[in-house]
Amino acid sequence: MSDRIEEVRSQALQAVASAENLDQLNQIRVQYLGKKGLIQDMMKAMKDLPKEEKPAFGQKVNVLKSEVSTAVETKQVELAKIAVAQKLEQERIDISLAGDNLRLGTTHPLVMIQQEIEDLFIGMGYKVAEGPEVEQDYYNFELANIPKDHPARDMQDTFYVDPNTLLRTHTTAMQMRELEKAHGTKPIKLICPGKVYRRDDDDATHSHQFMQCEGLVVGDHVTLTDLKGTLEFMANKLFGDGRKIRFRPSYFPFTEPSVEVDVSCPFCNGKGCSVCKGSGWIEILGAGMVHPNVFRMNGFDPETTSGFAFGVGLERVAMLKYGINDIRNFYLNDVRFLKTFDRFD
Ligand code: PHE
């Protein structure tokens, strides 16, 4: 009987050792350790043994059983590891293969200019104000010193929603909302960027929608020189160091005096080139000192209050800065155009 134990032991251990995969190992386990397995058979056979041999035999079979169990468990761990390694190998991903490029969006050039202008004015302590694009005639015109029959209304062909509601024609509407809100409280230092609309026929230099950024400073002793210094600073930041500013007399109903502002041409440094049409100067914005009527209508005393305002066209700045020659590009959403701004981001 002891020989039989030895025989089963060496067969079982050999079978376990040579199992090639978990299925085979399981079969071997059932064959030896299962309820109807060889080791169990030996236990059953014990009843035919003489009484005095039973304990010693039983013990040996138990030792055999635990030996084979341990061998199976150890082998199982080993084979499981191999199985995982094989699976990983089969499902290996070649990460060196070129993938599909996901095209990322870029910041729109007008947004870039807007952010740049916001950053530089926030740096000087200005706040950024907002207002509605669908505006009341009152803020767009009346408060800006442009009453109903004022000829200056013709300067800006307006999209009307109804006789008192329109698409704002300039960011000056937001300036008026802010002045009305402040109602005599000084100082005020803000910019209001936003979209504006005019009934223009679209061509390379005209668009029925475009963007402006208004600037407004109100205090006790604000002067034209402050305006000039501020705009010079902005021009240098936007177009590079060395820019000069030039004021030309102009007319806006909401400022007095009013000026049109030229910047020395950043392409030829003022010498004259095709961009500035030989003049050395490029017009970039309108500005002036806040009109006494505007102050009066908004609850400020023009005798003791002064202020400057300016409005700059963002498309104009972007066209100069990035060398864009057709304003319609900003609104066509052509990815080929937008993609060229990757490098500026
Ligand atoms: N609102 C003027 C325009 O749209 C620009 C401007 C703003 C002029 C503020 C003077 C002061 O042309």
XYZ file of C-alpha atoms and ligand atoms in Angstrom:
357
model
C 0.000 0.000 0.000
C 2.875 2.377 0.790
C 4.273 1.720 -2.656
C 0.979 2.793 -4.082
C 1.255 6.089 -2.187
C 4.734 6.672 -3.574
C 3.558 5.858 -7.032
C 0.636 8.295 -6.866
C 2.888 10.976 -5.378
C 5.457 10.821 -8.130
C 2.809 10.638 -10.869
C 0.848 13.534 -9.419
C 3.865 15.812 -8.906
C 5.147 15.054 -12.352
C 1.759 15.713 -13.928
C 1.480 19.018 -12.064
C 4.983 20.012 -13.081
C 4.315 19.317 -16.731
C 0.893 21.043 -16.897
C 1.083 23.596 -19.696
C -1.939 25.681 -18.901
C -4.628 26.295 -16.302
C -7.107 23.935 -17.998
C -4.681 21.049 -17.919
C -3.811 21.804 -14.333
C -7.468 21.774 -13.409
C -7.920 18.363 -14.992
C -4.948 17.055 -13.016
C -6.381 18.531 -9.827
C -9.705 16.757 -10.411
C -7.912 13.535 -11.301
C -5.968 13.442 -8.043
C -7.717 15.634 -5.530
C -11.346 15.524 -6.734
C -14.160 13.731 -4.901
C -13.752 10.793 -7.201
C -10.013 11.290 -7.546
C -7.187 8.874 -6.894
C -6.325 10.134 -3.437
C -9.950 9.904 -2.355
C -10.018 6.329 -3.696
C -7.092 5.509 -1.471
C -8.940 6.920 1.520
C -11.861 4.707 0.671
C -9.591 1.676 0.295
C -8.396 2.170 3.873
C -11.403 0.290 5.216
C -9.973 -2.979 3.877
C -6.720 -2.559 5.802
C -5.976 -4.271 9.108
C -6.979 -2.079 12.002
C -3.458 -1.372 13.267
C -2.248 -0.140 9.902
C -5.098 2.312 9.392
C -3.731 5.332 11.395
C -0.278 5.311 9.820
C -1.739 4.869 6.345
C -4.325 7.603 6.865
C -1.623 10.008 7.930
C 0.483 9.243 4.881
C -2.441 9.799 2.549
C -3.162 13.126 4.255
C 0.453 14.190 3.816
C 0.239 13.176 0.164
C -2.962 15.120 -0.253
C -1.535 18.328 1.149
C 1.687 17.917 -0.809
C -0.213 17.571 -4.081
C -2.536 20.484 -3.149
C 0.427 22.759 -2.478
C 2.060 21.734 -5.751
C -1.180 22.491 -7.627
C -1.573 25.908 -5.950
C 2.017 26.902 -6.648
C 1.693 25.806 -10.252
C -1.585 27.681 -10.555
C 0.034 30.966 -9.551
C 2.854 30.358 -11.995
C 0.528 29.485 -14.890
C -1.769 32.425 -14.140
C 1.209 34.767 -14.428
C 2.170 33.213 -17.733
C -1.428 33.498 -18.960
C -1.496 37.240 -18.158
C 1.849 37.782 -19.836
C 0.606 35.942 -22.937
C -2.584 37.974 -23.061
C -0.651 41.230 -22.746
C 1.657 40.153 -25.506
C -1.294 39.264 -27.764
C -3.006 42.580 -27.133
C 0.112 44.670 -27.352
C -0.455 48.166 -28.809
C 2.248 49.651 -30.935
C 2.431 53.129 -29.457
C 5.023 54.157 -31.990
C 2.438 53.988 -34.788
C 1.348 57.414 -36.034
C -2.160 58.182 -34.755
C -4.916 60.404 -36.150
C -4.155 64.037 -35.409
C -6.937 65.771 -33.530
C -7.194 69.298 -34.818
C -7.358 71.735 -31.923
C -9.210 75.004 -32.259
C -7.397 78.321 -32.020
C -8.313 81.590 -30.419
C -10.072 83.826 -32.936
C -7.821 86.758 -33.933
C -10.429 89.286 -32.787
C -10.619 87.612 -29.389
C -6.820 87.760 -29.212
C -6.865 91.508 -29.846
C -9.706 91.981 -27.364
C -7.806 90.056 -24.685
C -4.630 91.967 -25.407
C -6.405 95.318 -25.053
C -8.231 94.158 -21.915
C -4.971 92.980 -20.346
C -3.147 96.212 -20.957
C -5.968 98.382 -19.600
C -6.648 96.108 -16.613
C -2.913 96.567 -15.909
C -3.584 100.323 -15.652
C -6.466 99.855 -13.224
C -9.378 99.999 -15.675
C -12.410 97.791 -15.210
C -14.099 95.969 -18.086
C -17.802 96.792 -18.517
C -20.439 95.016 -20.597
C -23.730 95.919 -22.211
C -26.432 94.543 -24.528
C -26.012 94.296 -28.298
C -29.738 94.895 -28.793
C -29.834 98.390 -27.357
C -32.282 101.172 -26.703
C -32.152 104.227 -28.934
C -31.818 106.158 -25.677
C -28.348 104.797 -24.810
C -27.044 104.484 -28.353
C -28.086 108.007 -29.386
C -30.066 110.202 -26.970
C -27.681 110.094 -24.002
C -24.734 110.396 -26.394
C -25.992 113.848 -27.348
C -27.550 112.648 -30.605
C -31.278 113.507 -30.431
C -33.805 112.131 -32.963
C -33.412 114.796 -35.638
C -29.635 115.154 -35.253
C -27.828 114.917 -38.603
C -25.131 112.793 -36.968
C -27.588 109.877 -36.945
C -26.872 109.557 -40.651
C -23.197 108.921 -39.871
C -24.192 105.503 -38.629
C -26.722 103.556 -40.682
C -28.653 101.701 -38.073
C -30.457 98.358 -37.912
C -33.692 99.155 -36.071
C -35.734 96.445 -34.325
C -38.516 98.926 -33.590
C -38.442 102.763 -33.390
C -36.842 102.657 -29.932
C -34.762 99.488 -30.172
C -31.742 98.879 -32.380
C -28.554 96.894 -32.784
C -26.003 99.157 -31.132
C -23.962 101.048 -33.702
C -21.048 101.791 -31.393
C -19.697 100.780 -27.985
C -20.425 104.353 -26.901
C -23.852 102.971 -25.889
C -22.107 101.071 -23.079
C -20.212 104.211 -22.101
C -23.569 105.973 -21.681
C -24.977 103.137 -19.546
C -21.924 103.348 -17.287
C -22.109 107.139 -16.992
C -25.822 106.947 -16.176
C -25.146 104.263 -13.550
C -22.343 106.312 -11.949
C -24.606 109.402 -11.944
C -21.999 111.887 -10.778
C -19.767 109.459 -8.889
C -16.087 109.826 -9.808
C -13.572 108.636 -10.780
C -14.484 106.269 -13.623
C -11.909 104.239 -15.517
C -13.264 101.560 -17.772
C -13.200 99.934 -21.156
C -16.146 98.227 -22.866
C -15.327 95.903 -25.734
C -18.097 94.461 -27.865
C -19.757 93.786 -31.169
C -21.492 96.602 -33.040
C -23.661 96.698 -36.183
C -24.149 99.093 -39.077
C -26.048 98.848 -42.338
C -22.965 98.749 -44.527
C -22.560 96.773 -47.716
C -19.882 94.189 -46.954
C -16.641 94.527 -48.878
C -12.927 94.198 -48.133
C -12.988 97.081 -45.649
C -16.639 97.180 -44.524
C -18.641 94.696 -42.521
C -22.198 95.066 -41.206
C -20.946 93.660 -37.916
C -17.616 94.500 -36.358
C -15.987 94.975 -32.966
C -15.013 98.063 -31.034
C -13.511 98.742 -27.673
C -14.555 101.921 -25.907
C -12.419 103.552 -23.250
C -13.697 106.075 -20.715
C -11.931 108.009 -17.986
C -13.782 110.567 -15.857
C -12.393 112.603 -12.981
C -11.715 116.127 -11.774
C -8.720 117.045 -13.921
C -8.617 114.700 -16.877
C -6.969 116.350 -19.880
C -6.396 115.834 -23.571
C -2.771 115.112 -22.697
C -3.904 112.201 -20.523
C -5.808 110.885 -23.536
C -2.767 111.249 -25.752
C -0.456 109.509 -23.283
C -2.927 106.667 -22.818
C -3.368 106.117 -26.544
C 0.372 106.320 -27.148
C 0.885 103.639 -24.521
C -1.769 101.470 -26.171
C -0.259 101.960 -29.639
C 3.188 100.965 -28.412
C 1.815 97.865 -26.724
C -0.245 96.816 -29.737
C 2.129 97.690 -32.568
C 5.555 97.659 -30.953
C 7.836 100.219 -29.336
C 8.539 103.527 -31.029
C 4.981 104.241 -32.230
C 3.948 107.880 -32.292
C 0.431 109.252 -32.040
C -1.077 112.073 -34.054
C -4.373 113.849 -33.398
C -6.443 115.278 -36.242
C -9.482 117.440 -35.506
C -12.729 115.600 -36.055
C -16.337 115.593 -34.983
C -18.354 113.318 -32.712
C -21.525 114.608 -31.016
C -20.523 113.088 -27.673
C -17.012 114.557 -27.430
C -15.671 118.112 -27.605
C -13.044 118.553 -28.856
C -13.069 115.429 -30.981
C -10.083 113.886 -32.677
C -9.225 111.180 -35.105
C -6.097 109.375 -34.018
C -3.331 108.175 -36.305
C -0.446 105.941 -35.308
C 2.925 106.154 -37.064
C 3.029 103.301 -39.572
C 4.503 100.191 -37.919
C 5.495 98.754 -41.323
C 7.767 101.562 -42.561
C 8.314 103.334 -39.259
C 6.680 106.474 -40.605
C 8.692 106.729 -43.824
C 5.787 105.934 -46.124
C 4.828 102.586 -47.664
C 1.947 100.877 -49.441
C 0.117 100.077 -46.189
C 0.030 103.723 -45.055
C -0.333 104.900 -48.680
C 2.884 106.873 -48.451
C 1.705 109.093 -45.588
C 3.618 107.394 -42.766
C 0.434 107.415 -40.637
C -2.473 105.036 -40.156
C -5.821 106.021 -38.687
C -6.816 103.708 -35.863
C -9.495 105.336 -33.747
C -11.795 108.168 -32.790
C -11.601 109.955 -29.454
C -12.193 113.185 -27.598
C -13.080 114.907 -24.343
C -16.514 113.926 -23.012
C -19.051 116.544 -24.155
C -20.533 118.792 -21.396
C -24.050 117.817 -22.546
C -23.248 114.151 -21.995
C -22.055 114.943 -18.477
C -25.149 117.029 -17.764
C -27.580 114.384 -18.998
C -25.881 111.777 -16.818
C -25.871 113.741 -13.584
C -22.323 115.150 -13.646
C -21.456 118.839 -13.316
C -19.412 119.713 -16.441
C -17.843 122.661 -14.589
C -16.087 120.382 -12.143
C -15.848 117.185 -14.166
C -13.705 116.272 -17.129
C -13.089 113.063 -18.993
C -11.853 111.479 -22.170
C -13.296 108.730 -24.310
C -12.073 106.749 -27.283
C -13.368 103.992 -29.497
C -11.023 101.670 -31.338
C -12.013 99.213 -34.072
C -10.669 95.752 -33.283
C -10.759 94.492 -36.882
C -8.633 97.445 -37.951
C -6.054 96.672 -35.267
C -6.052 92.950 -36.119
C -5.778 93.643 -39.867
C -2.739 95.850 -39.323
C -1.136 93.592 -36.773
C -1.566 90.317 -38.649
C -1.467 91.656 -42.215
C -5.058 90.704 -43.093
C -6.401 92.524 -46.125
C -10.087 91.562 -46.149
C -12.294 92.259 -43.131
C -14.769 89.526 -44.220
C -12.204 86.900 -43.254
C -13.054 87.463 -39.601
C -16.635 86.343 -40.114
C -16.402 83.524 -42.658
C -15.199 80.913 -40.149
C -12.903 79.409 -42.742
C -10.640 76.997 -40.825
C -7.756 77.644 -43.227
C -7.798 81.300 -42.187
C -8.268 80.545 -38.488
C -5.489 77.949 -38.491
C -2.927 80.573 -39.459
C -3.352 82.033 -35.967
C -1.997 78.908 -34.258
C 1.405 80.496 -33.923
C 0.123 83.652 -32.243
C -1.745 81.759 -29.537
N -18.254 105.992 -31.221
C -17.296 106.458 -32.179
C -17.426 105.627 -33.449
O -18.044 104.593 -33.422
C -15.894 106.358 -31.658
C -15.663 107.213 -30.466
C -15.788 106.709 -29.213
C -15.290 108.561 -30.634
C -15.565 107.498 -28.093
C -15.056 109.358 -29.555
C -15.178 108.829 -28.288
O -16.915 105.989 -34.485
